[in-house]
Amino acid sequence: MLAFFEKRITNLGETVMDLLNGLGSFTNFTLRTIFWTFKPPFRFKLLFDQIYFMGNKSIFIIFLTSSFTGMVFAIQIYLGFKAINTDSFIGPLVAIAMAKELAPVLTGLVVAGRCGAAMAAQIGSMKVTEQIDALEVMGINSYQYLAVPRILGAMISMPMLSAIFLIVGYGGSWVIGVKLLQIDPILYTQKISDLMRLGMVAEGLIKATVFGYLIGIIGTYQGFRVEGGAEGVGKGTNMAVVWGMITVLVVDYFLTSFLAKIL
Amino acid sequence: MINYTNEEIFSVRFKNLSKSFGEAKILYDLNFGIHRGKITTILGFSGAGKTTLMKLILGLILPTEGEVIVLDTVINKIGELELREFRRNFGMVFQYAALFDFLTSFENVAFPLREFTKMSEEEIKEKVLSLLDSTGISIEAAYRLPSELSGGMRKRVGLARGLALDPHIMLYDEPTSGLDPITTHVVYDLMRDTHRRNEHRGFTSIIISHDIHATLKYSDYIVFMEKGRVVEHLDVESFKKSENPVIRRFLEL
């Protein structure tokens, strides 16, 4: 009996220690990347490459996700609102929900899946093939060279992708609402100016920027902590996606609560 | 026995150097130097502490005790930014070359020149092609990605990259690992030729290896390590005659 409890307590102790070690190492990584962000040389070419990869190359998947999200959302709201004769509110409701929540969160999930995984895989494979050591031996800081452009690239790309999500998603809902559900096009857009405020769009863009930072820091951190060979890279990639997505969803709740008070 | 009191003849010196990782002690109180302008091989079985020693020379890790003095600078006592600057004195060829897989051979060699010099693209092109040529890489191969090169060719490109900034010390980590016997000797020949070409400026080559036969043929000095301690540090001829039972066992393999 005593041995049973002893084993359980030991396991718990080890788990807590692992957690604290992980937290310490993540904090250390975060502080280092912040430090090296403001140290020259500033690598603008690498930053633009990352913006191109994360932004431009994600546009198609964002188009696809946002247009269908907008269309589905319009149908679902229509089914509910039609019963109480308030279908004139479908347009503004879609626009507000897209601007405040759906655009930043769904863009975050897509980018975490696509770019967070790519960051971890690229950096992880460089680590296991000693390419990161090669950078360090040359005197180049690997955090500055590999992590900083990716984190900043995600922070810059995310609000732009989120804005595209908002516009295309609303366009998708408009097509369904006006063309399929026969809602008056003027009615569909008119109330937006009455009900929507600039702060709502700002809220979405702030969220997207924060999510971009989180996806970037998690993706690069998971890449840098890869150990072993291909299996380690696979594990790091998986962790980047899982933690990236979870973090977006959890942080969204706290950001929503916080931004609701200040915007 | 080598006289360590004449410090000027050493590019790298270790003074009372120990290194532990947590509870595990890897290196025990090392006191020796690596001769300037010579080829020194650090030899030993797996787990002897060779790679740890190499990382200490490069300042990638810090010693638990003691000092690592490279070109008269105690590198474990200088700041991070200064250390990064200092690392330009080193060239390094990694076990599997560690070429940047997103860059061609040419771009790999040009990389340190673009990062650290103010050379024009024309000058860089001239220098890179000359380095690649000296390591036996054709123009055609220069524009291929590392994934399109053989293991031996990757090592050559790695050597060319390591030499790009005219380093004072060249480190080779298991340079012939994974290569067939013929390519192994081609790579060693290349390393020796490179060394001889740069010898006049005090160029020092440090090879981490467990390949005894190539080591005896190409090195000037051998440091034999076992379980974190230096067993012998001798010139090659004395090493061959060593009566130390550990070395005899290694030589008879």
PDB file of N, CA, C and O in Angstrom, chain A residues 32 35-36 39 41 43 46 122 125-126 129-143 145-146, chain B residues 55 58 60 80-81 84-85 87-88 90-92 94-96 98-102 108 111-112 115-116 161 173:
ATOM      1  N   ARG A  32      15.133  35.085 -25.095  1.00  0.00           N
ATOM      2  CA  ARG A  32      16.240  35.169 -26.058  1.00  0.00           C
ATOM      3  C   ARG A  32      15.761  35.713 -27.408  1.00  0.00           C
ATOM      4  O   ARG A  32      16.427  36.542 -28.027  1.00  0.00           O
ATOM      5  N   PHE A  35      15.202  39.408 -27.111  1.00  0.00           N
ATOM      6  CA  PHE A  35      16.492  40.100 -27.076  1.00  0.00           C
ATOM      7  C   PHE A  35      17.072  40.222 -28.494  1.00  0.00           C
ATOM      8  O   PHE A  35      17.492  41.299 -28.926  1.00  0.00           O
ATOM      9  N   TRP A  36      17.062  39.110 -29.223  1.00  0.00           N
ATOM     10  CA  TRP A  36      17.690  39.104 -30.553  1.00  0.00           C
ATOM     11  C   TRP A  36      16.846  39.788 -31.620  1.00  0.00           C
ATOM     12  O   TRP A  36      17.348  40.085 -32.704  1.00  0.00           O
ATOM     13  N   LYS A  39      18.374  43.284 -31.812  1.00  0.00           N
ATOM     14  CA  LYS A  39      19.829  43.381 -32.028  1.00  0.00           C
ATOM     15  C   LYS A  39      20.128  43.340 -33.523  1.00  0.00           C
ATOM     16  O   LYS A  39      19.607  42.477 -34.225  1.00  0.00           O
ATOM     17  N   PRO A  41      22.372  42.347 -36.835  1.00  0.00           N
ATOM     18  CA  PRO A  41      21.785  42.830 -38.087  1.00  0.00           C
ATOM     19  C   PRO A  41      20.306  42.438 -38.211  1.00  0.00           C
ATOM     20  O   PRO A  41      19.912  41.369 -37.763  1.00  0.00           O
ATOM     21  N   ARG A  43      17.450  41.196 -40.378  1.00  0.00           N
ATOM     22  CA  ARG A  43      17.462  40.374 -41.601  1.00  0.00           C
ATOM     23  C   ARG A  43      16.125  40.507 -42.347  1.00  0.00           C
ATOM     24  O   ARG A  43      15.263  39.652 -42.250  1.00  0.00           O
ATOM     25  N   LEU A  46      15.080  37.717 -44.950  1.00  0.00           N
ATOM     26  CA  LEU A  46      14.517  36.515 -44.335  1.00  0.00           C
ATOM     27  C   LEU A  46      13.092  36.778 -43.870  1.00  0.00           C
ATOM     28  O   LEU A  46      12.220  35.915 -43.975  1.00  0.00           O
ATOM     29  N   GLN A 122      11.084  22.478 -40.346  1.00  0.00           N
ATOM     30  CA  GLN A 122      12.288  23.060 -40.968  1.00  0.00           C
ATOM     31  C   GLN A 122      13.410  23.207 -39.936  1.00  0.00           C
ATOM     32  O   GLN A 122      14.549  22.757 -40.160  1.00  0.00           O
ATOM     33  N   SER A 125      14.609  19.723 -38.535  1.00  0.00           N
ATOM     34  CA  SER A 125      15.495  18.947 -39.409  1.00  0.00           C
ATOM     35  C   SER A 125      16.861  19.619 -39.518  1.00  0.00           C
ATOM     36  O   SER A 125      17.889  18.955 -39.639  1.00  0.00           O
ATOM     37  N   MET A 126      16.898  20.944 -39.422  1.00  0.00           N
ATOM     38  CA  MET A 126      18.208  21.629 -39.403  1.00  0.00           C
ATOM     39  C   MET A 126      18.973  21.278 -38.136  1.00  0.00           C
ATOM     40  O   MET A 126      20.193  21.181 -38.149  1.00  0.00           O
ATOM     41  N   THR A 129      20.442  17.668 -38.341  1.00  0.00           N
ATOM     42  CA  THR A 129      21.519  17.528 -39.326  1.00  0.00           C
ATOM     43  C   THR A 129      22.672  18.511 -39.049  1.00  0.00           C
ATOM     44  O   THR A 129      23.488  18.775 -39.939  1.00  0.00           O
ATOM     45  N   GLU A 130      22.707  19.055 -37.855  1.00  0.00           N
ATOM     46  CA  GLU A 130      23.784  19.944 -37.370  1.00  0.00           C
ATOM     47  C   GLU A 130      23.876  21.271 -38.117  1.00  0.00           C
ATOM     48  O   GLU A 130      24.873  21.986 -37.994  1.00  0.00           O
ATOM     49  N   GLN A 131      22.843  21.617 -38.901  1.00  0.00           N
ATOM     50  CA  GLN A 131      22.899  22.891 -39.618  1.00  0.00           C
ATOM     51  C   GLN A 131      22.831  24.070 -38.654  1.00  0.00           C
ATOM     52  O   GLN A 131      23.393  25.138 -38.921  1.00  0.00           O
ATOM     53  N   ILE A 132      22.138  23.871 -37.523  1.00  0.00           N
ATOM     54  CA  ILE A 132      22.073  24.948 -36.529  1.00  0.00           C
ATOM     55  C   ILE A 132      23.439  25.120 -35.870  1.00  0.00           C
ATOM     56  O   ILE A 132      23.903  26.243 -35.658  1.00  0.00           O
ATOM     57  N   ASP A 133      24.111  24.003 -35.592  1.00  0.00           N
ATOM     58  CA  ASP A 133      25.475  24.086 -35.053  1.00  0.00           C
ATOM     59  C   ASP A 133      26.384  24.816 -36.041  1.00  0.00           C
ATOM     60  O   ASP A 133      27.246  25.604 -35.651  1.00  0.00           O
ATOM     61  N   ALA A 134      26.182  24.526 -37.334  1.00  0.00           N
ATOM     62  CA  ALA A 134      27.012  25.177 -38.355  1.00  0.00           C
ATOM     63  C   ALA A 134      26.816  26.695 -38.310  1.00  0.00           C
ATOM     64  O   ALA A 134      27.785  27.455 -38.419  1.00  0.00           O
ATOM     65  N   LEU A 135      25.580  27.138 -38.120  1.00  0.00           N
ATOM     66  CA  LEU A 135      25.322  28.582 -38.006  1.00  0.00           C
ATOM     67  C   LEU A 135      26.046  29.152 -36.792  1.00  0.00           C
ATOM     68  O   LEU A 135      26.700  30.190 -36.868  1.00  0.00           O
ATOM     69  N   GLU A 136      25.909  28.451 -35.663  1.00  0.00           N
ATOM     70  CA  GLU A 136      26.511  28.929 -34.411  1.00  0.00           C
ATOM     71  C   GLU A 136      28.034  28.982 -34.516  1.00  0.00           C
ATOM     72  O   GLU A 136      28.646  29.933 -34.039  1.00  0.00           O
ATOM     73  N   VAL A 137      28.620  27.963 -35.157  1.00  0.00           N
ATOM     74  CA  VAL A 137      30.079  27.941 -35.291  1.00  0.00           C
ATOM     75  C   VAL A 137      30.557  29.120 -36.140  1.00  0.00           C
ATOM     76  O   VAL A 137      31.621  29.686 -35.907  1.00  0.00           O
ATOM     77  N   MET A 138      29.727  29.520 -37.107  1.00  0.00           N
ATOM     78  CA  MET A 138      30.093  30.674 -37.936  1.00  0.00           C
ATOM     79  C   MET A 138      29.941  31.990 -37.172  1.00  0.00           C
ATOM     80  O   MET A 138      30.300  33.043 -37.669  1.00  0.00           O
ATOM     81  N   GLY A 139      29.338  31.912 -35.984  1.00  0.00           N
ATOM     82  CA  GLY A 139      29.143  33.133 -35.196  1.00  0.00           C
ATOM     83  C   GLY A 139      27.780  33.760 -35.434  1.00  0.00           C
ATOM     84  O   GLY A 139      27.541  34.903 -35.043  1.00  0.00           O
ATOM     85  N   ILE A 140      26.890  33.023 -36.093  1.00  0.00           N
ATOM     86  CA  ILE A 140      25.544  33.558 -36.352  1.00  0.00           C
ATOM     87  C   ILE A 140      24.605  33.031 -35.279  1.00  0.00           C
ATOM     88  O   ILE A 140      24.580  31.834 -35.015  1.00  0.00           O
ATOM     89  N   ASN A 141      23.830  33.934 -34.676  1.00  0.00           N
ATOM     90  CA  ASN A 141      22.898  33.491 -33.644  1.00  0.00           C
ATOM     91  C   ASN A 141      21.708  32.800 -34.302  1.00  0.00           C
ATOM     92  O   ASN A 141      20.992  33.414 -35.102  1.00  0.00           O
ATOM     93  N   SER A 142      21.523  31.535 -33.960  1.00  0.00           N
ATOM     94  CA  SER A 142      20.481  30.757 -34.644  1.00  0.00           C
ATOM     95  C   SER A 142      19.079  31.232 -34.274  1.00  0.00           C
ATOM     96  O   SER A 142      18.156  31.126 -35.078  1.00  0.00           O
ATOM     97  N   TYR A 143      18.918  31.796 -33.081  1.00  0.00           N
ATOM     98  CA  TYR A 143      17.597  32.352 -32.710  1.00  0.00           C
ATOM     99  C   TYR A 143      17.277  33.534 -33.615  1.00  0.00           C
ATOM    100  O   TYR A 143      16.164  33.667 -34.114  1.00  0.00           O
ATOM    101  N   TYR A 145      18.582  34.203 -36.532  1.00  0.00           N
ATOM    102  CA  TYR A 145      18.531  33.842 -37.947  1.00  0.00           C
ATOM    103  C   TYR A 145      17.286  33.018 -38.288  1.00  0.00           C
ATOM    104  O   TYR A 145      16.686  33.194 -39.342  1.00  0.00           O
ATOM    105  N   LEU A 146      16.911  32.120 -37.390  1.00  0.00           N
ATOM    106  CA  LEU A 146      15.808  31.202 -37.715  1.00  0.00           C
ATOM    107  C   LEU A 146      14.492  31.554 -37.031  1.00  0.00           C
ATOM    108  O   LEU A 146      13.426  31.469 -37.654  1.00  0.00           O
TER     109      LEU A 146
ATOM    110  N   LYS B  55      33.439  20.961 -28.710  1.00  0.00           N
ATOM    111  CA  LYS B  55      32.452  22.012 -28.422  1.00  0.00           C
ATOM    112  C   LYS B  55      33.025  23.054 -27.461  1.00  0.00           C
ATOM    113  O   LYS B  55      32.679  24.228 -27.542  1.00  0.00           O
ATOM    114  N   LEU B  58      35.180  25.465 -29.402  1.00  0.00           N
ATOM    115  CA  LEU B  58      34.362  26.405 -30.168  1.00  0.00           C
ATOM    116  C   LEU B  58      33.566  27.358 -29.275  1.00  0.00           C
ATOM    117  O   LEU B  58      32.936  28.292 -29.764  1.00  0.00           O
ATOM    118  N   LEU B  60      30.931  26.502 -27.703  1.00  0.00           N
ATOM    119  CA  LEU B  60      29.493  26.178 -27.786  1.00  0.00           C
ATOM    120  C   LEU B  60      28.964  25.750 -26.420  1.00  0.00           C
ATOM    121  O   LEU B  60      27.777  25.853 -26.146  1.00  0.00           O
ATOM    122  N   GLU B  80      29.057  36.862 -24.877  1.00  0.00           N
ATOM    123  CA  GLU B  80      28.468  36.122 -26.002  1.00  0.00           C
ATOM    124  C   GLU B  80      28.736  36.801 -27.346  1.00  0.00           C
ATOM    125  O   GLU B  80      29.112  36.147 -28.315  1.00  0.00           O
ATOM    126  N   LEU B  81      28.566  38.124 -27.388  1.00  0.00           N
ATOM    127  CA  LEU B  81      28.743  38.820 -28.667  1.00  0.00           C
ATOM    128  C   LEU B  81      30.202  38.754 -29.124  1.00  0.00           C
ATOM    129  O   LEU B  81      30.486  38.537 -30.298  1.00  0.00           O
ATOM    130  N   ARG B  84      30.956  35.283 -30.422  1.00  0.00           N
ATOM    131  CA  ARG B  84      30.453  35.067 -31.790  1.00  0.00           C
ATOM    132  C   ARG B  84      31.426  35.661 -32.814  1.00  0.00           C
ATOM    133  O   ARG B  84      31.684  35.075 -33.850  1.00  0.00           O
ATOM    134  N   GLU B  85      31.923  36.836 -32.477  1.00  0.00           N
ATOM    135  CA  GLU B  85      32.915  37.484 -33.339  1.00  0.00           C
ATOM    136  C   GLU B  85      34.171  36.602 -33.424  1.00  0.00           C
ATOM    137  O   GLU B  85      34.720  36.376 -34.498  1.00  0.00           O
ATOM    138  N   ARG B  87      34.489  33.461 -33.069  1.00  0.00           N
ATOM    139  CA  ARG B  87      34.330  32.169 -33.762  1.00  0.00           C
ATOM    140  C   ARG B  87      34.695  32.239 -35.238  1.00  0.00           C
ATOM    141  O   ARG B  87      34.830  31.214 -35.891  1.00  0.00           O
ATOM    142  N   ARG B  88      34.840  33.459 -35.759  1.00  0.00           N
ATOM    143  CA  ARG B  88      35.247  33.559 -37.170  1.00  0.00           C
ATOM    144  C   ARG B  88      36.682  33.106 -37.381  1.00  0.00           C
ATOM    145  O   ARG B  88      37.137  32.989 -38.509  1.00  0.00           O
ATOM    146  N   PHE B  90      37.497  30.235 -36.581  1.00  0.00           N
ATOM    147  CA  PHE B  90      37.359  28.794 -36.794  1.00  0.00           C
ATOM    148  C   PHE B  90      36.705  28.480 -38.132  1.00  0.00           C
ATOM    149  O   PHE B  90      35.811  29.192 -38.579  1.00  0.00           O
ATOM    150  N   GLY B  91      37.157  27.371 -38.703  1.00  0.00           N
ATOM    151  CA  GLY B  91      36.409  26.756 -39.795  1.00  0.00           C
ATOM    152  C   GLY B  91      36.029  25.386 -39.287  1.00  0.00           C
ATOM    153  O   GLY B  91      36.710  24.829 -38.415  1.00  0.00           O
ATOM    154  N   MET B  92      34.936  24.854 -39.794  1.00  0.00           N
ATOM    155  CA  MET B  92      34.521  23.565 -39.238  1.00  0.00           C
ATOM    156  C   MET B  92      33.925  22.687 -40.329  1.00  0.00           C
ATOM    157  O   MET B  92      33.120  23.150 -41.132  1.00  0.00           O
ATOM    158  N   PHE B  94      31.699  19.369 -40.498  1.00  0.00           N
ATOM    159  CA  PHE B  94      30.897  18.508 -39.627  1.00  0.00           C
ATOM    160  C   PHE B  94      30.888  17.063 -40.128  1.00  0.00           C
ATOM    161  O   PHE B  94      31.181  16.784 -41.287  1.00  0.00           O
ATOM    162  N   GLN B  95      30.456  16.195 -39.210  1.00  0.00           N
ATOM    163  CA  GLN B  95      30.433  14.758 -39.497  1.00  0.00           C
ATOM    164  C   GLN B  95      29.684  14.449 -40.804  1.00  0.00           C
ATOM    165  O   GLN B  95      30.133  13.663 -41.611  1.00  0.00           O
ATOM    166  N   TYR B  96      28.521  15.065 -40.962  1.00  0.00           N
ATOM    167  CA  TYR B  96      27.755  14.842 -42.200  1.00  0.00           C
ATOM    168  C   TYR B  96      27.671  16.134 -43.009  1.00  0.00           C
ATOM    169  O   TYR B  96      26.658  16.422 -43.629  1.00  0.00           O
ATOM    170  N   ALA B  98      26.776  19.044 -42.771  1.00  0.00           N
ATOM    171  CA  ALA B  98      25.880  20.092 -42.251  1.00  0.00           C
ATOM    172  C   ALA B  98      25.733  21.265 -43.217  1.00  0.00           C
ATOM    173  O   ALA B  98      25.694  22.430 -42.809  1.00  0.00           O
ATOM    174  N   LEU B  99      25.645  20.956 -44.508  1.00  0.00           N
ATOM    175  CA  LEU B  99      25.411  22.021 -45.479  1.00  0.00           C
ATOM    176  C   LEU B  99      23.969  22.490 -45.349  1.00  0.00           C
ATOM    177  O   LEU B  99      23.084  21.685 -45.031  1.00  0.00           O
ATOM    178  N   PHE B 100      23.729  23.770 -45.594  1.00  0.00           N
ATOM    179  CA  PHE B 100      22.353  24.280 -45.526  1.00  0.00           C
ATOM    180  C   PHE B 100      21.591  23.707 -46.716  1.00  0.00           C
ATOM    181  O   PHE B 100      21.937  23.973 -47.865  1.00  0.00           O
ATOM    182  N   ASP B 101      20.567  22.922 -46.403  1.00  0.00           N
ATOM    183  CA  ASP B 101      19.935  22.152 -47.483  1.00  0.00           C
ATOM    184  C   ASP B 101      19.061  22.985 -48.408  1.00  0.00           C
ATOM    185  O   ASP B 101      18.635  22.513 -49.448  1.00  0.00           O
ATOM    186  N   PHE B 102      18.823  24.253 -48.041  1.00  0.00           N
ATOM    187  CA  PHE B 102      18.013  25.124 -48.897  1.00  0.00           C
ATOM    188  C   PHE B 102      18.894  25.970 -49.814  1.00  0.00           C
ATOM    189  O   PHE B 102      18.386  26.794 -50.565  1.00  0.00           O
ATOM    190  N   ASN B 108      26.179  27.897 -50.300  1.00  0.00           N
ATOM    191  CA  ASN B 108      26.683  27.464 -48.997  1.00  0.00           C
ATOM    192  C   ASN B 108      28.048  28.073 -48.721  1.00  0.00           C
ATOM    193  O   ASN B 108      28.311  28.545 -47.615  1.00  0.00           O
ATOM    194  N   PHE B 111      27.854  31.838 -48.288  1.00  0.00           N
ATOM    195  CA  PHE B 111      27.082  32.265 -47.116  1.00  0.00           C
ATOM    196  C   PHE B 111      27.921  33.050 -46.088  1.00  0.00           C
ATOM    197  O   PHE B 111      27.574  34.188 -45.752  1.00  0.00           O
ATOM    198  N   PRO B 112      29.045  32.490 -45.587  1.00  0.00           N
ATOM    199  CA  PRO B 112      29.807  33.274 -44.599  1.00  0.00           C
ATOM    200  C   PRO B 112      30.410  34.546 -45.187  1.00  0.00           C
ATOM    201  O   PRO B 112      30.546  35.545 -44.484  1.00  0.00           O
ATOM    202  N   GLU B 115      27.703  37.081 -45.189  1.00  0.00           N
ATOM    203  CA  GLU B 115      27.343  37.470 -43.817  1.00  0.00           C
ATOM    204  C   GLU B 115      28.379  38.396 -43.191  1.00  0.00           C
ATOM    205  O   GLU B 115      28.027  39.310 -42.468  1.00  0.00           O
ATOM    206  N   PHE B 116      29.659  38.086 -43.435  1.00  0.00           N
ATOM    207  CA  PHE B 116      30.688  38.735 -42.619  1.00  0.00           C
ATOM    208  C   PHE B 116      31.671  39.616 -43.372  1.00  0.00           C
ATOM    209  O   PHE B 116      32.566  40.182 -42.749  1.00  0.00           O
ATOM    210  N   ARG B 161      33.421  25.641 -47.535  1.00  0.00           N
ATOM    211  CA  ARG B 161      32.679  26.615 -46.716  1.00  0.00           C
ATOM    212  C   ARG B 161      33.485  26.978 -45.464  1.00  0.00           C
ATOM    213  O   ARG B 161      33.564  28.140 -45.078  1.00  0.00           O
ATOM    214  N   ASP B 173      35.096  17.186 -37.569  1.00  0.00           N
ATOM    215  CA  ASP B 173      34.446  16.228 -36.669  1.00  0.00           C
ATOM    216  C   ASP B 173      34.157  14.949 -37.446  1.00  0.00           C
ATOM    217  O   ASP B 173      33.284  14.944 -38.313  1.00  0.00           O
TER     218      ASP B 173
END
